[in-house]
Short mmCIF file of C-alpha atoms in Angstrom, two decimals:
data_model
loop_
_atom_site.label_atom_id
_atom_site.label_comp_id
_atom_site.label_asym_id
_atom_site.label_seq_id
_atom_site.Cartn_x
_atom_site.Cartn_y
_atom_site.Cartn_z
CA MET A 1 -56.53 -25.48 48.43
CA GLN A 2 -58.83 -26.41 45.66
CA THR A 3 -57.69 -25.93 42.06
CA ALA A 4 -60.82 -23.97 41.29
CA PHE A 5 -62.17 -21.01 43.17
CA ASN A 6 -65.89 -21.50 42.51
CA SER A 7 -67.62 -21.34 45.90
CA GLY A 8 -70.29 -23.75 44.73
CA ARG A 9 -73.17 -21.60 45.98
CA LYS A 10 -76.27 -21.19 43.91
CA GLN A 11 -75.99 -17.97 41.92
CA LYS A 12 -78.68 -15.36 42.45
CA ARG A 13 -80.40 -13.55 39.65
CA GLY A 14 -78.67 -10.48 38.26
CA SER A 15 -75.32 -9.77 36.68
CA HIS A 16 -72.15 -11.04 38.28
CA ALA A 17 -70.56 -7.57 38.10
CA ALA A 18 -73.49 -5.99 39.96
CA ARG A 19 -73.41 -8.60 42.73
CA LYS A 20 -69.66 -8.21 43.08
CA ALA A 21 -69.94 -4.42 43.37
CA VAL A 22 -72.65 -4.65 46.04
CA SER A 23 -70.68 -7.27 47.97
CA SER A 24 -67.51 -5.14 47.82
CA LYS A 25 -69.35 -2.08 49.14
CA ARG A 26 -70.79 -4.08 52.02
CA VAL A 27 -67.34 -5.40 52.94
CA ARG A 28 -65.88 -1.89 52.86
CA ARG A 29 -68.65 -0.46 55.05
CA ARG A 30 -68.32 -3.31 57.54
CA ARG A 31 -64.55 -2.98 57.87
CA HIS A 32 -64.75 0.81 58.15
CA ALA A 33 -67.28 0.40 60.97
CA GLN A 34 -64.93 -2.03 62.71
CA THR A 35 -62.07 0.46 62.38
CA ARG A 36 -64.15 3.29 63.85
CA ARG A 37 -65.14 1.10 66.79
CA ARG A 38 -61.49 0.21 67.47
CA PHE A 39 -60.50 3.88 67.29
CA THR A 40 -63.33 4.97 69.64
CA SER A 41 -62.38 2.25 72.13
CA ALA A 42 -58.71 3.32 72.08
CA LEU A 43 -59.71 6.98 72.55
CA ARG A 44 -61.88 6.12 75.56
CA SER A 45 -59.05 4.11 77.11
CA THR A 46 -56.67 7.05 76.65
CA HIS A 47 -59.17 9.46 78.24
CA ALA A 48 -59.65 7.17 81.26
CA PHE A 49 -55.89 6.85 81.69
CA VAL A 50 -55.38 10.61 81.62
CA LEU A 51 -58.23 11.14 84.09
CA ARG A 52 -56.82 8.59 86.56
CA ASN A 53 -53.37 10.16 86.42
CA SER A 54 -54.82 13.64 86.95
CA ARG A 55 -56.73 12.50 90.01
CA SER A 56 -53.70 10.78 91.52
CA ARG A 57 -51.58 13.92 91.11
CA LEU A 58 -54.28 16.04 92.77
CA GLY A 59 -54.48 13.71 95.78
CA PHE A 60 -57.84 11.96 95.15
CA LYS A 61 -57.48 8.52 96.74
CA GLY A 62 -60.93 7.13 96.07
CA SER A 63 -62.56 5.73 99.20
CA ALA A 64 -59.60 6.41 101.53
CA LYS A 65 -60.47 8.49 104.56
CA ARG A 66 -59.19 12.03 104.61
CA LYS A 67 -57.90 13.93 107.56
CA PRO A 68 -60.09 16.81 108.64
CA THR A 69 -58.80 20.08 107.29
CA THR A 70 -59.48 23.64 108.15
CA THR A 71 -61.94 25.29 105.80
CA LEU A 72 -60.41 28.29 104.12
CA PRO A 73 -62.24 30.94 102.17
CA VAL A 74 -62.07 30.44 98.41
CA PRO A 75 -62.21 33.34 95.99
CA ALA A 76 -65.54 33.49 94.20
CA GLY A 77 -63.95 33.49 90.75
CA ALA A 78 -62.06 30.30 91.44
CA GLN A 79 -64.96 28.22 92.72
CA ALA A 80 -66.13 27.32 89.24
CA THR A 81 -62.85 25.52 88.53
CA LEU A 82 -62.83 23.40 91.64
CA PHE A 83 -64.18 19.99 90.62
CA PRO A 84 -62.53 16.56 90.65
CA GLY A 85 -59.86 15.98 87.99
CA PHE A 86 -59.52 19.57 86.83
CA SER A 87 -57.50 22.30 88.46
CA GLY A 88 -57.85 25.01 85.89
CA LEU A 89 -56.44 25.77 82.44
CA THR A 90 -52.85 26.82 82.06
CA PRO A 91 -50.92 27.52 78.85
CA SER A 92 -49.09 24.20 79.06
CA LYS A 93 -52.32 22.26 79.55
CA THR A 94 -53.99 24.09 76.70
CA ILE A 95 -51.13 23.20 74.35
CA SER A 96 -51.24 19.56 75.53
CA LEU A 97 -54.99 19.35 74.86
CA MET A 98 -54.52 20.83 71.39
CA LEU A 99 -51.75 18.34 70.61
CA LEU A 100 -53.90 15.46 71.88
CA ALA A 101 -56.79 16.58 69.69
CA ALA A 102 -54.46 16.85 66.67
CA VAL A 103 -53.08 13.35 67.24
CA ALA A 104 -56.59 11.94 67.65
CA ALA A 105 -57.70 13.60 64.41
CA ALA A 106 -54.62 12.28 62.58
CA LEU A 107 -55.22 8.74 63.85
CA TYR A 108 -58.87 8.89 62.86
CA TRP A 109 -57.91 10.02 59.34
CA LEU A 110 -55.24 7.33 58.99
CA TYR A 111 -57.63 4.54 59.99
CA THR A 112 -60.68 5.69 58.03
CA SER A 113 -59.35 7.27 54.83
CA GLU A 114 -59.96 5.25 51.64
CA SER A 115 -56.39 5.99 50.56
CA PHE A 116 -55.03 3.39 53.00
CA TYR A 117 -57.39 0.52 52.10
CA ILE A 118 -56.47 -2.21 49.62
CA TYR A 119 -58.63 -3.16 46.66
CA SER A 120 -57.91 -5.17 43.52
CA GLU A 121 -56.84 -2.08 41.56
CA ASN A 122 -54.16 -1.34 44.19
CA VAL A 123 -52.45 -4.76 43.90
CA ARG A 124 -49.93 -5.71 41.23
CA PHE A 125 -48.74 -9.29 40.62
CA GLU A 126 -45.46 -10.15 38.94
CA GLY A 127 -44.13 -13.47 37.66
CA ALA A 128 -47.55 -14.96 36.81
CA ASN A 129 -47.68 -16.65 33.39
CA TYR A 130 -50.72 -18.92 33.49
CA LEU A 131 -52.35 -17.83 36.77
CA SER A 132 -54.84 -14.97 36.53
CA GLN A 133 -54.67 -11.77 38.57
CA GLU A 134 -58.18 -12.44 39.89
CA GLU A 135 -57.44 -15.85 41.43
CA LEU A 136 -54.16 -14.66 42.93
CA PHE A 137 -55.90 -11.64 44.49
CA ALA A 138 -58.58 -13.92 45.91
CA ALA A 139 -55.87 -16.17 47.38
CA SER A 140 -54.13 -13.20 49.04
CA ASP A 141 -57.28 -12.37 51.09
CA ILE A 142 -56.47 -8.66 51.50
CA GLU A 143 -59.65 -7.18 50.01
CA SER A 144 -60.74 -4.02 51.93
CA TRP A 145 -57.97 -4.26 54.53
CA SER A 146 -56.04 -1.19 55.73
CA ILE A 147 -52.29 -1.34 55.15
CA PHE A 148 -51.82 -0.74 58.90
CA TRP A 149 -53.33 -4.18 59.57
CA LEU A 150 -51.33 -6.07 56.91
CA ASP A 151 -48.13 -8.07 57.38
CA PRO A 152 -46.09 -8.89 54.22
CA GLN A 153 -44.99 -12.30 55.56
CA GLU A 154 -48.55 -13.34 56.36
CA ILE A 155 -49.72 -12.25 52.90
CA ALA A 156 -46.92 -14.28 51.27
CA GLU A 157 -47.85 -17.37 53.26
CA GLN A 158 -51.50 -16.91 52.31
CA VAL A 159 -50.65 -16.62 48.59
CA MET A 160 -48.50 -19.77 48.79
CA THR A 161 -51.53 -21.78 49.90
CA HIS A 162 -52.51 -21.66 46.23
CA PRO A 163 -51.53 -25.11 44.85
CA TYR A 164 -49.88 -23.57 41.77
CA VAL A 165 -47.64 -21.14 43.71
CA THR A 166 -44.30 -22.27 45.16
CA ASP A 167 -42.98 -18.93 46.43
CA ALA A 168 -44.16 -15.34 46.96
CA ASP A 169 -42.57 -12.04 47.93
CA VAL A 170 -44.74 -9.15 49.16
CA LYS A 171 -43.92 -5.44 49.40
CA ILE A 172 -46.36 -2.84 50.79
CA ARG A 173 -46.00 0.67 49.41
CA TRP A 174 -47.33 3.93 50.84
CA PRO A 175 -50.11 4.96 50.97
CA GLY A 176 -52.10 1.94 49.76
CA HIS A 177 -50.37 -0.26 47.19
CA VAL A 178 -49.18 -3.87 47.34
CA ASN A 179 -46.70 -5.56 44.98
CA ILE A 180 -46.67 -9.38 45.02
CA SER A 181 -44.07 -11.40 43.11
CA VAL A 182 -45.02 -15.07 42.67
CA GLN A 183 -43.25 -18.18 41.41
CA GLU A 184 -45.54 -20.67 39.70
CA VAL A 185 -45.11 -24.43 39.79
CA LEU A 186 -43.63 -26.04 36.68
CA PRO A 187 -44.57 -29.65 35.84
CA VAL A 188 -41.88 -32.25 35.16
CA ALA A 189 -44.15 -34.76 33.41
CA LEU A 190 -47.66 -35.47 32.15
CA TRP A 191 -49.69 -38.32 33.64
CA ALA A 192 -52.27 -39.61 31.16
CA THR A 193 -55.19 -41.64 32.59
CA ASP A 194 -58.60 -42.63 31.26
CA GLN A 195 -60.11 -39.77 33.29
CA GLN A 196 -57.85 -36.94 32.15
CA GLU A 197 -54.28 -35.75 31.92
CA TYR A 198 -52.49 -34.26 34.93
CA TRP A 199 -49.42 -32.21 35.54
CA LEU A 200 -46.91 -34.03 37.72
CA LEU A 201 -44.70 -32.04 40.08
CA GLU A 202 -41.30 -33.31 41.18
CA ASP A 203 -42.70 -34.66 44.46
CA GLY A 204 -45.37 -36.66 42.59
CA VAL A 205 -48.35 -34.36 43.27
CA ALA A 206 -50.79 -34.28 40.37
CA LEU A 207 -52.56 -31.07 39.33
CA ALA A 208 -55.02 -30.22 36.60
CA PRO A 209 -53.07 -28.83 33.64
CA ARG A 210 -53.10 -25.13 32.80
CA GLU A 211 -52.43 -23.31 29.56
CA LEU A 212 -48.64 -23.20 29.24
CA ASP A 213 -46.48 -22.48 26.22
CA MET A 214 -44.04 -25.32 26.97
CA GLN A 215 -45.71 -28.52 28.20
CA PRO A 216 -43.36 -31.20 29.62
CA ALA A 217 -42.02 -33.73 27.11
CA LEU A 218 -41.99 -36.64 29.58
CA ARG A 219 -45.26 -38.58 29.49
CA ILE A 220 -46.46 -41.50 31.64
CA ILE A 221 -49.46 -43.36 30.23
CA ASP A 222 -51.39 -45.11 33.00
CA PRO A 223 -54.98 -45.76 31.79
CA SER A 224 -56.30 -47.14 35.09
CA ALA A 225 -54.22 -44.82 37.30
CA GLU A 226 -52.56 -47.86 38.92
CA ALA A 227 -49.51 -45.80 39.85
CA GLN A 228 -51.61 -43.66 42.17
CA THR A 229 -50.49 -43.65 45.80
CA ALA A 230 -52.05 -42.52 49.06
CA ASN A 231 -51.46 -38.93 50.14
CA VAL A 232 -51.77 -37.66 53.72
CA GLU A 233 -53.20 -34.33 52.56
CA GLY A 234 -55.74 -36.00 50.29
CA ASP A 235 -54.19 -34.72 47.03
CA LEU A 236 -53.96 -36.88 43.94
CA GLN A 237 -50.41 -38.21 43.69
CA ILE A 238 -48.42 -40.70 41.64
CA ASP A 239 -45.87 -43.05 43.22
CA LYS A 240 -42.80 -40.85 43.46
CA ARG A 241 -40.43 -43.79 42.76
CA VAL A 242 -42.19 -44.46 39.46
CA LEU A 243 -41.91 -40.80 38.47
CA THR A 244 -38.24 -40.62 39.50
CA SER A 245 -37.38 -43.75 37.49
CA ALA A 246 -39.12 -42.36 34.42
CA MET A 247 -37.22 -39.07 34.78
CA PHE A 248 -33.85 -40.82 35.13
CA LEU A 249 -34.54 -43.14 32.19
CA SER A 250 -35.62 -40.20 30.04
CA ASN A 251 -32.35 -38.41 30.88
CA ARG A 252 -30.14 -41.42 30.23
CA LEU A 253 -32.09 -42.60 27.18
CA SER A 254 -32.65 -39.17 25.68
CA ILE A 255 -34.61 -40.66 22.79
CA VAL A 256 -37.27 -42.10 25.12
CA SER A 257 -39.90 -39.71 26.49
CA GLU A 258 -43.03 -41.89 26.67
CA PHE A 259 -43.55 -44.61 29.28
CA TRP A 260 -46.42 -46.92 30.09
CA TYR A 261 -47.38 -48.25 33.49
CA ASN A 262 -49.45 -51.17 34.77
CA SER A 263 -49.43 -53.21 37.96
CA ARG A 264 -48.08 -56.35 36.22
CA TYR A 265 -44.98 -54.98 34.50
CA GLY A 266 -44.57 -51.62 36.21
CA LEU A 267 -42.87 -49.12 33.92
CA ASN A 268 -42.48 -50.42 30.40
CA PHE A 269 -41.42 -48.70 27.22
CA SER A 270 -40.33 -49.17 23.64
CA LEU A 271 -36.75 -48.64 22.50
CA PRO A 272 -36.86 -46.41 19.40
CA SER A 273 -35.52 -47.74 16.09
CA THR A 274 -36.01 -51.32 17.34
CA ARG A 275 -38.84 -53.80 17.87
CA ALA A 276 -37.80 -54.31 21.47
CA TRP A 277 -40.02 -53.63 24.47
CA VAL A 278 -38.51 -53.17 27.95
CA HIS A 279 -40.25 -54.33 31.13
CA TRP A 280 -38.67 -52.17 33.82
CA GLY A 281 -40.86 -52.91 36.84
CA ASP A 282 -41.24 -50.72 39.94
CA GLY A 283 -39.09 -47.82 41.07
CA TYR A 284 -36.68 -49.87 43.22
CA ASN A 285 -33.08 -50.93 42.39
CA PHE A 286 -32.67 -48.42 39.61
CA GLU A 287 -28.90 -48.74 39.19
CA GLU A 288 -29.01 -52.55 39.22
CA LYS A 289 -31.74 -52.56 36.55
CA TRP A 290 -29.82 -50.04 34.48
CA THR A 291 -26.69 -52.23 34.61
CA ALA A 292 -28.75 -55.27 33.54
CA LEU A 293 -30.27 -53.34 30.65
CA GLN A 294 -26.86 -52.20 29.45
CA TRP A 295 -25.65 -55.83 29.61
CA LEU A 296 -28.52 -56.98 27.37
CA MET A 297 -28.05 -54.25 24.75
CA PRO A 298 -25.41 -56.11 22.65
CA GLN A 299 -27.78 -59.06 22.25
CA LEU A 300 -30.50 -56.64 21.22
CA GLU A 301 -28.29 -55.16 18.52
CA ALA A 302 -27.44 -58.67 17.26
CA ALA A 303 -31.15 -59.54 16.99
CA GLY A 304 -31.69 -56.95 14.27
CA ASP A 305 -35.39 -56.46 13.48
CA GLU A 306 -36.51 -59.39 15.60
CA ALA A 307 -39.38 -58.63 17.99
CA LEU A 308 -38.43 -59.37 21.58
CA THR A 309 -38.80 -58.24 25.19
CA LEU A 310 -36.05 -57.20 27.58
CA ASN A 311 -37.12 -57.98 31.14
CA VAL A 312 -35.07 -56.36 33.93
CA MET A 313 -37.78 -56.39 36.63
CA VAL A 314 -35.53 -58.66 38.72
CA PRO A 315 -31.99 -57.46 37.92
CA ASN A 316 -30.14 -60.68 38.80
CA ARG A 317 -32.61 -62.70 36.69
CA SER A 318 -32.96 -60.44 33.66
CA PHE A 319 -33.72 -62.11 30.32
CA ILE A 320 -34.66 -61.54 26.70
CA ARG A 321 -37.89 -63.16 25.51
CA ARG A 322 -38.02 -64.16 21.89
CA TYR A 323 -41.46 -64.83 20.53
CA ASP A 324 -40.43 -67.86 18.50
CA GLY A 325 -39.20 -69.85 21.48
CA GLU A 326 -38.59 -69.96 25.24
CA PRO A 327 -37.03 -66.95 26.98
CA ALA A 328 -33.27 -67.06 27.37
CA GLU A 329 -32.27 -66.62 31.03
CA GLN A 330 -29.26 -64.41 31.56
#
């Protein structure tokens, strides 16, 4: 799903509120007409079923040949009731017809009354901090639907197609209210490129940032977006191994929260309170690189304020480069 819900169509003249009201009324009229057609079709099917059963009980076999019978005199008062499918009214049949009419009227009311149709004012969202009620309602796609046609599981799945929603729970309340509890995505890092900054999710997916009280402290600066990787779904995504390495390093080196990335050195960062710069490389062999970095730390402490580079891109050939001479292989 796109991060923005602008349909891209050219806006017509007039206020947005007026166009929205007219569009909503048209949708309601169209869906009410569809409901009435479904109800009429069901009523006709019921009538045809009752008529067929009545004929079968009375012995009407369609085109089957009948045996000749002796014609008997019929009382004049009873002749008016002798036609196919009807053998006269009795108390039990009268009560059945009244019950059928009552059920039909109740069904018609249930499927056409405005009380059972869902509109934005009948839906309440919980758990949303930075997502608006309007965009969540648009994602749910339940505008002008009767509660008899809605399935909570299908609504939840529809809401979770929103890229900023990870989970949803839906409850439908009588006669026409819907409560939707959502869980929003929370970024684990910021990815800064020359184009813009992105939120990074734990799986590496990048999303446009939203207004959030607590932005992630971890930051990966990648001006040319060289850490970008291909995504089957076509979403913008950073190499997950690079993100995972940055997260682990940030946890183990709690004083480091900003990392740089380029295709030559991979992840690289500055060690605070020193003039040392670490070339980490790609996201492979994390534990081996961490062991090599820990092995070089005593030499870093002995160097004092000297500017140097710790290179652990190839763990078994890690070295410290001093800028006044050749690098010392370790």
